[in-house]
Short mmCIF file of C-alpha atoms and ligand atoms in Angstrom, two decimals:
data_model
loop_
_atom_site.label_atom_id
_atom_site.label_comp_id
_atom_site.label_asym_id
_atom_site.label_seq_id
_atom_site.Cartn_x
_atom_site.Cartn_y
_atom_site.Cartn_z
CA UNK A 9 273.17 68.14 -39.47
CA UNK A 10 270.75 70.73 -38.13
CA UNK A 11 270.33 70.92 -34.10
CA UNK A 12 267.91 67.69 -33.16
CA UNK A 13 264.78 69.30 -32.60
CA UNK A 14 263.12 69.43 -28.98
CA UNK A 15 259.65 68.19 -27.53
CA UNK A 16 257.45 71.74 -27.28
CA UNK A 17 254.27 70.81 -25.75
CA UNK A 18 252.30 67.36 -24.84
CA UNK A 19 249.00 68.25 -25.08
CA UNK A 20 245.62 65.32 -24.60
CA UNK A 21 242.13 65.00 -25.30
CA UNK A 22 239.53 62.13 -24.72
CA UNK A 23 239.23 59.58 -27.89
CA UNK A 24 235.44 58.30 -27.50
CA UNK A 25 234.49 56.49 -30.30
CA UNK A 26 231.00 54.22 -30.22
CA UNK A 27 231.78 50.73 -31.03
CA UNK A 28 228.77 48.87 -34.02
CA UNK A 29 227.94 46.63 -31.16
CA UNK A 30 229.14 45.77 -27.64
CA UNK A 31 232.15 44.19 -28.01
CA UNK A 32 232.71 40.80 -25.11
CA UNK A 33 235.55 39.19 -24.12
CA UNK A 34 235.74 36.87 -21.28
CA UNK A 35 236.53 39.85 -18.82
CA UNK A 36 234.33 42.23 -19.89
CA UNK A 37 232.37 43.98 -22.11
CA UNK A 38 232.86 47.31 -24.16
CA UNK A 39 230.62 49.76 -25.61
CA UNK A 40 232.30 52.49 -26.74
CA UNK A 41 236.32 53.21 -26.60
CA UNK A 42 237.67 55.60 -23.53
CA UNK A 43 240.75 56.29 -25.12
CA UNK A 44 242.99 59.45 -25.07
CA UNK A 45 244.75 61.38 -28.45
CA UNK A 46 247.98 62.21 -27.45
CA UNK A 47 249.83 64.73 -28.98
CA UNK A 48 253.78 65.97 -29.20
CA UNK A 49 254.48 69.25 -30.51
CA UNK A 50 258.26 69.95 -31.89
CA UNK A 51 259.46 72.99 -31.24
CA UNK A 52 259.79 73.40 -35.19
CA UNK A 53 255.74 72.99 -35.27
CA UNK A 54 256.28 69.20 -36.37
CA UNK A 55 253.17 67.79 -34.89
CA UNK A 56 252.99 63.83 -34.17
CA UNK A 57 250.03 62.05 -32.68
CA UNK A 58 249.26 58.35 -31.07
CA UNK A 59 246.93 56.34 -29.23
CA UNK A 60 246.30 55.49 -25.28
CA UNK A 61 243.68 52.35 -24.96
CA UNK A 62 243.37 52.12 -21.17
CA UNK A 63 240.99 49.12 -20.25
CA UNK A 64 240.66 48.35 -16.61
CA UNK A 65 240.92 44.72 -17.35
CA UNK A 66 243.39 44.06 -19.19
CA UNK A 67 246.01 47.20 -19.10
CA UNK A 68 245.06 48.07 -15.14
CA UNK A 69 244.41 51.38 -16.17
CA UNK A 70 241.64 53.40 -16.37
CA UNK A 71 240.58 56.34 -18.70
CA UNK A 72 241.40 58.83 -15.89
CA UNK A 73 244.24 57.30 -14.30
CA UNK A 74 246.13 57.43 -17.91
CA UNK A 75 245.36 61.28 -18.29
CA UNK A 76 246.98 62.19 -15.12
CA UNK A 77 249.96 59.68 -16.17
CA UNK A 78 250.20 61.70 -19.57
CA UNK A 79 249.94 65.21 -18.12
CA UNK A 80 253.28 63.74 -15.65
CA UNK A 81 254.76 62.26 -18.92
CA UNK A 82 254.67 65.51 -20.51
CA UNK A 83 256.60 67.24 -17.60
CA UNK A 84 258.74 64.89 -18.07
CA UNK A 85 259.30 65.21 -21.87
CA UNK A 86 259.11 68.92 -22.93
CA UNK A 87 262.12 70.38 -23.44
CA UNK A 88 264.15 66.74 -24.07
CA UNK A 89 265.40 66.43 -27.56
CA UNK A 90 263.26 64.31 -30.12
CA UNK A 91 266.15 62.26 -30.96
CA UNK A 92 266.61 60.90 -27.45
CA UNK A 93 263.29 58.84 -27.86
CA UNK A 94 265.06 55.63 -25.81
CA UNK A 95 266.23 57.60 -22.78
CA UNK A 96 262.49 59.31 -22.37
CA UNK A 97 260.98 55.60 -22.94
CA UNK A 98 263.58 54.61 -20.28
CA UNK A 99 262.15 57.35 -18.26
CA UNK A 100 258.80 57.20 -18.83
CA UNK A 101 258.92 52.90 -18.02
CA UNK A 102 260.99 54.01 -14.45
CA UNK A 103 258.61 56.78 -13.42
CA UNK A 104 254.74 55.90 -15.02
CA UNK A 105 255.60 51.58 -14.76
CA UNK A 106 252.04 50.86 -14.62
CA UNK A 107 250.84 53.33 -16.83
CA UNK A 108 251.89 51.15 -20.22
CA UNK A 109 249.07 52.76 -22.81
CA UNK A 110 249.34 56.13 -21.11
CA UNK A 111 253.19 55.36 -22.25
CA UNK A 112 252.23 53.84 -25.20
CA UNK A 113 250.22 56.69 -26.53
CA UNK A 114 253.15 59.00 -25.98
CA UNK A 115 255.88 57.04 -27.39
CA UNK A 116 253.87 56.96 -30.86
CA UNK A 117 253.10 60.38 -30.42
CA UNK A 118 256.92 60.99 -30.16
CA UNK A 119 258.07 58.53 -32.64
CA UNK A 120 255.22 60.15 -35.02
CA UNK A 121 256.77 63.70 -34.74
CA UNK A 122 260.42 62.77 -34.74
CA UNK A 123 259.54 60.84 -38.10
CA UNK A 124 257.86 62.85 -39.76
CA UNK A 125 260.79 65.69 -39.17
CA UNK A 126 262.89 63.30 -40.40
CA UNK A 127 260.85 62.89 -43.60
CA UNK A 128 260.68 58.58 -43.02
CA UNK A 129 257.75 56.95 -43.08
CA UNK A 130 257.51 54.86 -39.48
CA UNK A 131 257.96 51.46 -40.78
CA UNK A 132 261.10 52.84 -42.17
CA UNK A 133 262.21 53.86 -38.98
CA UNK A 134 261.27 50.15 -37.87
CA UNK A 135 263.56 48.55 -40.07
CA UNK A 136 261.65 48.35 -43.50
CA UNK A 137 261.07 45.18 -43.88
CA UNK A 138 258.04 45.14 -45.54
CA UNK A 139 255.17 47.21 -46.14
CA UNK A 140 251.67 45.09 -45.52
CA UNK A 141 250.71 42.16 -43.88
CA UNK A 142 246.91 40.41 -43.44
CA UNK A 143 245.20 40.71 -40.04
CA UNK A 144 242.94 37.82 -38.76
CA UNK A 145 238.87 39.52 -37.68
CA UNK A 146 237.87 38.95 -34.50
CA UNK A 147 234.40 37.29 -33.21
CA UNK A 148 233.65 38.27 -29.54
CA UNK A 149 231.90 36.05 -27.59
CA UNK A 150 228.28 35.74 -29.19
CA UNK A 151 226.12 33.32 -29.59
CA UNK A 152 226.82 30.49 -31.95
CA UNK A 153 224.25 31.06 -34.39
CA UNK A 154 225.54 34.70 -34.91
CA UNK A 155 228.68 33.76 -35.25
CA UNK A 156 228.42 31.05 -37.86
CA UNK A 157 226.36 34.06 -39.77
CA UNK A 158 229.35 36.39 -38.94
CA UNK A 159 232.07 33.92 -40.24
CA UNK A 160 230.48 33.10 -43.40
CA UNK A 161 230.22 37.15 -44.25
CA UNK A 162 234.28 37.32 -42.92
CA UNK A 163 235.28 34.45 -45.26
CA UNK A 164 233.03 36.51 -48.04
CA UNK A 165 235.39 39.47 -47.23
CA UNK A 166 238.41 38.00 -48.10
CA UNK A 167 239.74 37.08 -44.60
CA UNK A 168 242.04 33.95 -43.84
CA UNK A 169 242.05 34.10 -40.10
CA UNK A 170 239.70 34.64 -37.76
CA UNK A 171 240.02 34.99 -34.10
CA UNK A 172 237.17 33.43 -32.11
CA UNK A 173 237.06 34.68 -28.22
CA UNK A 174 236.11 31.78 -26.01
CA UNK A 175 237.13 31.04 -22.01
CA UNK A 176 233.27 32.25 -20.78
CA UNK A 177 231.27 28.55 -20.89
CA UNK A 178 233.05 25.48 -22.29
CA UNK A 179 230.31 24.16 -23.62
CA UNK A 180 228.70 27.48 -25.52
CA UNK A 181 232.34 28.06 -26.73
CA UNK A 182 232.62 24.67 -28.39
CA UNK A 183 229.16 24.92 -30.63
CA UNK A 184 230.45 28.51 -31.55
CA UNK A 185 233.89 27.13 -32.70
CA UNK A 186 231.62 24.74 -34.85
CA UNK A 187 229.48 27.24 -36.19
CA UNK A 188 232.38 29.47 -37.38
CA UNK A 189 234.03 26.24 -38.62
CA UNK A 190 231.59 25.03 -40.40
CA UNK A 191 230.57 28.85 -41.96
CA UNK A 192 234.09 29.24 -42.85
CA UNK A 193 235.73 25.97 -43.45
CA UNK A 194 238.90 27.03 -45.40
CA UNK A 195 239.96 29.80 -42.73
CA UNK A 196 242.48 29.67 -39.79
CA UNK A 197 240.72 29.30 -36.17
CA UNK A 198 242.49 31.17 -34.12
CA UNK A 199 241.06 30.61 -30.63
CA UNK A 200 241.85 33.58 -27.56
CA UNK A 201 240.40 32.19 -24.23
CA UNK A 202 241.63 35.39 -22.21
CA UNK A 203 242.73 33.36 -19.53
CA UNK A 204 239.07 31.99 -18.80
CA UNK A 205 239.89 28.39 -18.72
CA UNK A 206 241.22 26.18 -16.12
CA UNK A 207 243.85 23.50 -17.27
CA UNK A 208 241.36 20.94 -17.65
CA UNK A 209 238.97 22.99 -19.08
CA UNK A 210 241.53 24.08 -21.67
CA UNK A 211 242.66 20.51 -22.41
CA UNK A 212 238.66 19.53 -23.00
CA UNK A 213 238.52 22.05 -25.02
CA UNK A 214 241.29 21.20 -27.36
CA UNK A 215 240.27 17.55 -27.70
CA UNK A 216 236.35 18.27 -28.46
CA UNK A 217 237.73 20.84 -31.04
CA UNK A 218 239.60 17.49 -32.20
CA UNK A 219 236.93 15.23 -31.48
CA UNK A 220 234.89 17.48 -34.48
CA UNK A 221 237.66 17.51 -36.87
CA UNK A 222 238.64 21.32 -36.23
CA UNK A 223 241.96 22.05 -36.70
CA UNK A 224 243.15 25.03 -34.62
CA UNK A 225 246.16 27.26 -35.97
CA UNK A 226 246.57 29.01 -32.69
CA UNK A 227 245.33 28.55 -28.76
CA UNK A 228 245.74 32.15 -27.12
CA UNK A 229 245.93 32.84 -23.24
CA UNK A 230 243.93 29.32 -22.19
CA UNK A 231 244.73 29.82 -18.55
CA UNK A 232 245.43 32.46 -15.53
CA UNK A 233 248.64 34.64 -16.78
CA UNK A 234 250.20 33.52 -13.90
CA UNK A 235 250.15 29.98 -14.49
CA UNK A 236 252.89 29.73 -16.81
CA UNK A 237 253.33 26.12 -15.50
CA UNK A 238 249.49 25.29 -16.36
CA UNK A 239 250.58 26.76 -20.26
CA UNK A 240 253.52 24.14 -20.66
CA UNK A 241 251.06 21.63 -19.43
CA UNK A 242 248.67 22.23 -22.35
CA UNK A 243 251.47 22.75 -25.18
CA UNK A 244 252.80 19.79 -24.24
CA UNK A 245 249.30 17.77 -24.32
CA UNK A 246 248.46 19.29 -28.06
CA UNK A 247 250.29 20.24 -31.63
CA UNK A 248 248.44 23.56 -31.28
CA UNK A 249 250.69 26.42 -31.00
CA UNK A 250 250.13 28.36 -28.05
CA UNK A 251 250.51 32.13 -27.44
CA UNK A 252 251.14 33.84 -24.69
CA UNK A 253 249.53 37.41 -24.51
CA UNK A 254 248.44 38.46 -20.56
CA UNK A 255 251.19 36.60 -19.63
CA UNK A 256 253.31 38.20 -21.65
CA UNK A 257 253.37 42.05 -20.94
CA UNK A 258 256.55 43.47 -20.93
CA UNK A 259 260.03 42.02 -21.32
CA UNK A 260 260.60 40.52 -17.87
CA UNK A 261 257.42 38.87 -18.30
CA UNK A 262 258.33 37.86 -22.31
CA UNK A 263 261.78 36.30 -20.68
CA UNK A 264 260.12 34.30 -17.95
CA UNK A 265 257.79 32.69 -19.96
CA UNK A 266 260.60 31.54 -22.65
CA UNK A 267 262.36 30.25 -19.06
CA UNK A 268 259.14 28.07 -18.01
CA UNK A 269 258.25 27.21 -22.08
CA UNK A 270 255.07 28.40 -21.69
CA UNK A 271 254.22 29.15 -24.90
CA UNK A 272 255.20 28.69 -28.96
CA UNK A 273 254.63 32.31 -29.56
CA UNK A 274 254.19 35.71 -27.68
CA UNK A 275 251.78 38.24 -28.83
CA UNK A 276 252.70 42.19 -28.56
CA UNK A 277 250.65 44.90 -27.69
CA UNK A 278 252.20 48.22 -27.40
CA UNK A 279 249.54 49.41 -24.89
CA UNK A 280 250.33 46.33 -22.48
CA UNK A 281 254.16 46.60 -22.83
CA UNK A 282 254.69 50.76 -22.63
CA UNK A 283 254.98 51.29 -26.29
CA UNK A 284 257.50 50.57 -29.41
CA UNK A 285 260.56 50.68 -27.61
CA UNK A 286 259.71 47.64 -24.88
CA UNK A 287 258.17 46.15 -28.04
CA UNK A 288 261.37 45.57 -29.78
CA UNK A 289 263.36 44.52 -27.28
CA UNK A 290 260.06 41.83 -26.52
CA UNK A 291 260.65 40.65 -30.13
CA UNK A 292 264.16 40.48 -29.08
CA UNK A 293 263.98 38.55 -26.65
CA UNK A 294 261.25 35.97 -28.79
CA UNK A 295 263.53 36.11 -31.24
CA UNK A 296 266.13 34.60 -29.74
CA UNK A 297 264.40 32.30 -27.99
CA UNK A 298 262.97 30.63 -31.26
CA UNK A 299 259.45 32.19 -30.55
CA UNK A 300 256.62 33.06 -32.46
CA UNK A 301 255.77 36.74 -32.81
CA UNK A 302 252.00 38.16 -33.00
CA UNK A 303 250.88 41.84 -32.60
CA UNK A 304 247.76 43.12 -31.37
CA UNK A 305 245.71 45.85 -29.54
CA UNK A 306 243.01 46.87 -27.63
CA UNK A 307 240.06 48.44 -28.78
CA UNK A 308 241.73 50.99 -30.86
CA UNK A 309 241.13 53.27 -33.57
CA UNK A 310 242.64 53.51 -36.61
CA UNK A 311 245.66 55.46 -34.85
CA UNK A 312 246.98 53.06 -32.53
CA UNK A 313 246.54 49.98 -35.07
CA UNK A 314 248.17 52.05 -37.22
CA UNK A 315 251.29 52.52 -35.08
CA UNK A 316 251.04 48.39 -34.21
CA UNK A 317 251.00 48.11 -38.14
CA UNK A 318 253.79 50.14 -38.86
CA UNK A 319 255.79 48.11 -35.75
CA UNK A 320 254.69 44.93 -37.56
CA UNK A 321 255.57 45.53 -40.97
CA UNK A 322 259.00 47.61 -40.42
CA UNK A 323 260.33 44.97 -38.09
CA UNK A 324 258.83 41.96 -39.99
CA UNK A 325 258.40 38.08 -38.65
CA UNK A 326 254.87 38.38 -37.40
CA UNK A 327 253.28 35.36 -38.17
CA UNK A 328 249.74 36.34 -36.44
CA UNK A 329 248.72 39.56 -36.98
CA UNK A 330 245.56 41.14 -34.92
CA UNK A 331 244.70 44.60 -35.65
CA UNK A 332 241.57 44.51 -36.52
CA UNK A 333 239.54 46.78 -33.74
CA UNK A 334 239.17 49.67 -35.91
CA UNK A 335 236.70 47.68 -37.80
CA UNK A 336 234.84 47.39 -35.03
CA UNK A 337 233.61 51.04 -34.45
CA UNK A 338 230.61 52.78 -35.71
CA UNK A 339 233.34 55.73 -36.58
CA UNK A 340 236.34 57.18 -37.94
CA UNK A 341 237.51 60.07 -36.59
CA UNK A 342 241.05 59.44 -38.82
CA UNK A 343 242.45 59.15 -42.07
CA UNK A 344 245.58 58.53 -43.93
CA UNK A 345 247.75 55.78 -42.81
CA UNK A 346 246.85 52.38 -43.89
CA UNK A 347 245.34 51.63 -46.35
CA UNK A 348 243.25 48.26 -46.07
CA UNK A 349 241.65 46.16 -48.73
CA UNK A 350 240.31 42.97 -47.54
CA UNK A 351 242.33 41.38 -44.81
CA UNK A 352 245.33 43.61 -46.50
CA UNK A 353 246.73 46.33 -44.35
CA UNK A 354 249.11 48.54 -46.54
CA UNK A 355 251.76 51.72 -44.67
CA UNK A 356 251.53 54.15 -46.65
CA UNK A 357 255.27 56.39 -48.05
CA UNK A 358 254.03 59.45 -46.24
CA UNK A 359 256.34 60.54 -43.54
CA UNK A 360 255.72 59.59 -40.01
CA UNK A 361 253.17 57.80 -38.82
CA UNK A 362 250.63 59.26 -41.71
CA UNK A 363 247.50 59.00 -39.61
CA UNK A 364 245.44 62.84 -39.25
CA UNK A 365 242.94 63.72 -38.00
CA UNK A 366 239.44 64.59 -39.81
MN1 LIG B 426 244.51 37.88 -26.58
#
């Protein structure tokens, strides 16, 4: 075997790419992304590139903040061999800890590179299990009657999930589950409260969904991400599946909720847990731990779902899969990759990663 090659240059540019329309979630609102394009540069010219999706209210990081965390993760990785991807994510976790899409972005950036030297296609690299799975669409928070509209032209689409963002006002939330429901009776309601609910609120939430014959295939983040004790309350009051996602960042935090049984299922996000490598050993842990396994994102482009897709589909067993964002922007400043037809999401054979840009 020819000498492993080493990491040349890290180099990283602003990612700002208008969103259709604002996009709202019980924490905030978005407008456009203010994301960052990292990219690794072998010292045989091999060039990989990923995703960093800061957002202040859910990562704790902000567009600037993840820059300078890049420009010290590049110190730190130029001049370390490709190969040794796990020691530099080791690295990376002990010296940037709270810097987990700055991390993120250079991880896939990294694993990009090192796979496309090696000629494999990413989900290869992942463990090959399969090579497409169907995402769920989103509906931020909106009024209802937009929403029912918004379903009905989802379900037209092909989609079997969709992912409805409540957790704002109890009572708004329920008439737009019911709008959606009744625009798109033969889909999976998957309901993501962002932690906006209170116990109670959660549980009155669950039995007026009942109360209206709605049957829910997933309850994400009711409560605080703290309150891991408040999420075993409300799995055991319902036969809804509940997923942990805030409370469920990185591994420690994936291992204490299996300890308090807060939830059925954990969702992964590579830019909440540092990247691929804390991903797998999060599915790890789920794993064994008879868990439920969902991937998602941030308000990403078609680069950093692509990376989550490739995660998804090489490692298989995701049940609920949420990579949807890049639908959600007025632009594409990619291609290759995935391709998508439908709710579909396809790797491609091309090695790496696959994803250039324009
Ligand atoms: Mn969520």
């Amino acid at each position: 075997m020819s000498r492993p090659p080493t990491i040349a240059e890290v180099r990283v540019e602003d990612l700002a790419v208008p969103l259709l329309e604002p996009f709202s979630i019980s924490l905030s609102t978005l407008h456009a992304t203010a994301n960052l394009l990292v990219r690794v540069v072998l010292d045989d010219g091999t060039e990989g590139i990923g995703e960093a999706a800061p957002w202040k209210e859910l990562t704790g990081e902000t567009q600037e903040g993840a820059r300078a965390a890049l420009a010290r993760a590049g110190e730190l990785m130029v001049g370390k061999p490709a190969t040794g991807f796990r020691a530099l994510s080791g690295a990376l976790r002990e010296a940037l800890p709270a810097d987990t899409s700055a991390r993120a972005g250079a991880e896939a950036a990294l694993l990009d590179a090192l796979t496309r030297h090696l000629g494999l296609p990413l989900h290869a690299f992942f463990g090959g299990v399969s090579d497409a799975v169907e995402t769920d669409l989103t509906i931020p928070i909106v009024p209802p009657a937009r929403a029912g509209a918004r379903a009905s032209e989802i379900a037209a689409d092909g989609f079997h999930a969709i992912k409805i963002k409540v957790g704002n006002d109890l009572a708004e939330d329920v008439e737009r589950l019911a709008a959606i429901a009744a625009a798109a009776p033969r889909v999976d309601l998957i309901v993501d409260a962002n932690q906006g609910y209170t116990v109670e609120e959660a549980m009155a939430f669950l039995m007026e969904a009942h109360a209206r014959g709605i049957a829910l295939a997933l309850f994400e983040q009711p409560v605080a991400k703290d309150d891991l004790d408040g999420m075993r309350q409300i799995r055991a009051a319902t036969e809804v599946p509940v997923a942990a996602d805030e409370s469920s960042a990185t591994r420690e935090d994936a291992l204490e909720v299996v300890k308090h049984g807060a939830a059925d299922l954990l969702n992964i996000k590579l830019m909440k847990c540092g990247g691929p490598v804390e991903a797998l050993d999060i599915a790890s842990i789920a794993r064994a731990a008879g868990l439920g396994l969902m991937i998602g994102g941030m308000v990403e482009t078609r680069l950093g779902m692509n990376t989550s897709l490739h995660l998804a589909c090489g490692l298989g067993g995701f049940g609920f899969v949420d990579l949807d964002t890049h639908l959600l922007l007025a632009e594409d400043p990619f291609e290759g990759g995935f391709t998508q037809e439908g709710p579909r999401m396809a790797v491609g054979a091309a090695p790496g990663a696959g994803v250039r840009l324009r």
